[in-house]
Tab-separated table of C-alpha atoms in Angstrom:
chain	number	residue	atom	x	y	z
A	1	UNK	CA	-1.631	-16.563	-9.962
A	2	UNK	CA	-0.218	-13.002	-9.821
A	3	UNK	CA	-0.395	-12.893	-13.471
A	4	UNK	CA	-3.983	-13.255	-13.884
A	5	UNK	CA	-5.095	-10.990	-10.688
A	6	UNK	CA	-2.936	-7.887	-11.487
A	7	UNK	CA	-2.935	-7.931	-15.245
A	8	UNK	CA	-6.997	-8.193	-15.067
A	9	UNK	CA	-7.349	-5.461	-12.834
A	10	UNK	CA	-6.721	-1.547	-13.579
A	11	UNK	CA	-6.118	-0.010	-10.133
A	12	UNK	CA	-6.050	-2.146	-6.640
A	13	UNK	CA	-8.180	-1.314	-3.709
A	14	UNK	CA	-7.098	-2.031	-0.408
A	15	UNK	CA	-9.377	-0.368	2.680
A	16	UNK	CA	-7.759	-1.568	5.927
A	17	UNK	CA	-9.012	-1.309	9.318
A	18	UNK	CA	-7.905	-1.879	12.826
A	19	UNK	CA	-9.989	-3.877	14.849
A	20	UNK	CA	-10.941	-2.579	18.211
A	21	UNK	CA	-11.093	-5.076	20.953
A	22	UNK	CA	-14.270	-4.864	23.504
A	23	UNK	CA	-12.623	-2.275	25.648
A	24	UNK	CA	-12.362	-0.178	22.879
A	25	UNK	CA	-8.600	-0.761	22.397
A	26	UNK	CA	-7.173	-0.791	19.251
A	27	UNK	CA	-5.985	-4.872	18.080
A	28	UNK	CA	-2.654	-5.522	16.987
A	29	UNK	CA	-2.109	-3.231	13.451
A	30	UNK	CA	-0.453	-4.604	10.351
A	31	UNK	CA	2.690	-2.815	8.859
A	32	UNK	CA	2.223	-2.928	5.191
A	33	UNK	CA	0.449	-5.327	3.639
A	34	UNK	CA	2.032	-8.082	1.001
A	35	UNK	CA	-0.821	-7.082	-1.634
A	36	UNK	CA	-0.358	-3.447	-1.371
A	37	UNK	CA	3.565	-4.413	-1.963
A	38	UNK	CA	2.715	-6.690	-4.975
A	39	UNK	CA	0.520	-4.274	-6.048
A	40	UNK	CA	2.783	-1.573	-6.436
A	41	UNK	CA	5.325	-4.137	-7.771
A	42	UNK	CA	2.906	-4.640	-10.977
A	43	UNK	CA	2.674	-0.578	-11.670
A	44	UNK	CA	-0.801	-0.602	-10.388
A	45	UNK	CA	-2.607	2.716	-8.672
A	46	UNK	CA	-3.625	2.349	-5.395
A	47	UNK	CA	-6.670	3.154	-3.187
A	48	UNK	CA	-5.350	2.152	0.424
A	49	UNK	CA	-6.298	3.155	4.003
A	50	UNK	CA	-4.423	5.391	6.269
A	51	UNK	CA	-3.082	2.881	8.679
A	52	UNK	CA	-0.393	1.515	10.226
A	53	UNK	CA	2.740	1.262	8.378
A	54	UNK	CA	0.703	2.293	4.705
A	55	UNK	CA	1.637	5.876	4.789
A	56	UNK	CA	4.952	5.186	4.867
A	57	UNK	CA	4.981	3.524	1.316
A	58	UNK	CA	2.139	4.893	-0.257
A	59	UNK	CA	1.461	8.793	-0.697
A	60	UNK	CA	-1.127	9.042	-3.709
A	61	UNK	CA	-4.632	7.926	-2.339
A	62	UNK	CA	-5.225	7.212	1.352
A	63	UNK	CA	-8.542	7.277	3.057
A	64	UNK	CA	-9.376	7.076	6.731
A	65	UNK	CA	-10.254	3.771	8.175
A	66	UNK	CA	-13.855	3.025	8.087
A	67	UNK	CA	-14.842	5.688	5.718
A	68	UNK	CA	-16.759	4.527	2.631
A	69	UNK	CA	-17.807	8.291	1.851
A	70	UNK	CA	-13.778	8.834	1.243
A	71	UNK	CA	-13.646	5.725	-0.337
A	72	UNK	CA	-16.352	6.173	-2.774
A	73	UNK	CA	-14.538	10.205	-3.634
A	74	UNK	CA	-11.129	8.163	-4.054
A	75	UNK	CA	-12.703	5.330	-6.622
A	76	UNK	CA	-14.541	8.053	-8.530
A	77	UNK	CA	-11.323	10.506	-8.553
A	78	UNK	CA	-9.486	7.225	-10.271
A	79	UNK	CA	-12.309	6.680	-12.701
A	80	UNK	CA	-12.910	10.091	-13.355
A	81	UNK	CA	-9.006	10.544	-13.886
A	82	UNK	CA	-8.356	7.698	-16.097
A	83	UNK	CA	-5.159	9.469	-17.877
A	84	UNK	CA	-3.431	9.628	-14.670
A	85	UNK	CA	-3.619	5.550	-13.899
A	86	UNK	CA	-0.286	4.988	-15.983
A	87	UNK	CA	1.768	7.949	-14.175
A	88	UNK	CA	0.425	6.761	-11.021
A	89	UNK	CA	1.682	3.005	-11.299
A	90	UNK	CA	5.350	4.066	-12.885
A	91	UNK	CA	5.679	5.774	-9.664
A	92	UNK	CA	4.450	3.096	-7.443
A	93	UNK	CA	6.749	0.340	-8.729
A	94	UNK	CA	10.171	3.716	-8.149
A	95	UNK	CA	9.055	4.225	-4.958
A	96	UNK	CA	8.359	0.384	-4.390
A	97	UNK	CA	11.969	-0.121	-5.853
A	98	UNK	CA	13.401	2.439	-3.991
A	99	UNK	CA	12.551	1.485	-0.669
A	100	UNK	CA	12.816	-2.538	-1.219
A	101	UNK	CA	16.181	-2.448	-2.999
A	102	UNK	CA	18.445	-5.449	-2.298
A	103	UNK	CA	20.906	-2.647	-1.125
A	104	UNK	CA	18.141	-1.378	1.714
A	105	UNK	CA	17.676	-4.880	2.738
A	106	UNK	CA	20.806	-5.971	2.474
A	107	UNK	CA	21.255	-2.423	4.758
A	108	UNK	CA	18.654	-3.512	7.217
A	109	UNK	CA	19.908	-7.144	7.502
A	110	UNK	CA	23.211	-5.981	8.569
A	111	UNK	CA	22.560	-3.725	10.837
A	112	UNK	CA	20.151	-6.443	12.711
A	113	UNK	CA	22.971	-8.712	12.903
A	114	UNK	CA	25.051	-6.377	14.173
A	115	UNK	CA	22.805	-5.351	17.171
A	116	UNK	CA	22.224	-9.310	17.302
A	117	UNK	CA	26.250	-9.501	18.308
């Protein structure tokens, strides 16, 4: 369960990639993913890709897709910056709660139904 996953773990890693089709075209590109969401949710730091709809919910760590040099700087800033783990995850689960309210939704779901009319 949830439980288990996110109170074992310390900060969540999530590189994300877009995969290119054999033309070299980009494939169809996630938003933001559940896990980063749930993530956040738990007051977790994250280590995330700059991608898709990511940047628009998380603004601490992003690396560029594909890059395991920025990946391996990000996962030795966190370790070597172990104070700043607790700060980081209070502000995940405001900004989480801040852009998920039930008012937002409620928000969004009302003006869909009113473009639906």
């Amino acid at each position: 369960t949830l439980d288990i996953v996110f109170s074992s773990c310390d900060i969540f890693c999530l590189p994300s990639y877009t995969e290119l089709y054999s033309d070299g075209k980009p494939a169809e590109r996630e938003g933001i993913p559940v896990a980063l969401m749930e993530a956040m949710a738990w007051g977790k730091p994250v280590i995330t890709t700059r991608h898709a709809g990511i940047p628009e919910l998380v603004d601490q760590i992003l690396v560029e897709e594909r890059s395991v040099e920025q990946l391996q700087e990000a996962l030795n800033y966190m370790l070597d910056n172990r104070d700043k783990w607790a700060e980081m995850g209070k502000a995940n689960q405001s900004k989480l709660a801040e852009k998920f309210s039930k008012d937002n939704v409620r928000i969004l779901g009302d003006t869909f139904r009113q473009w639906q009319k």
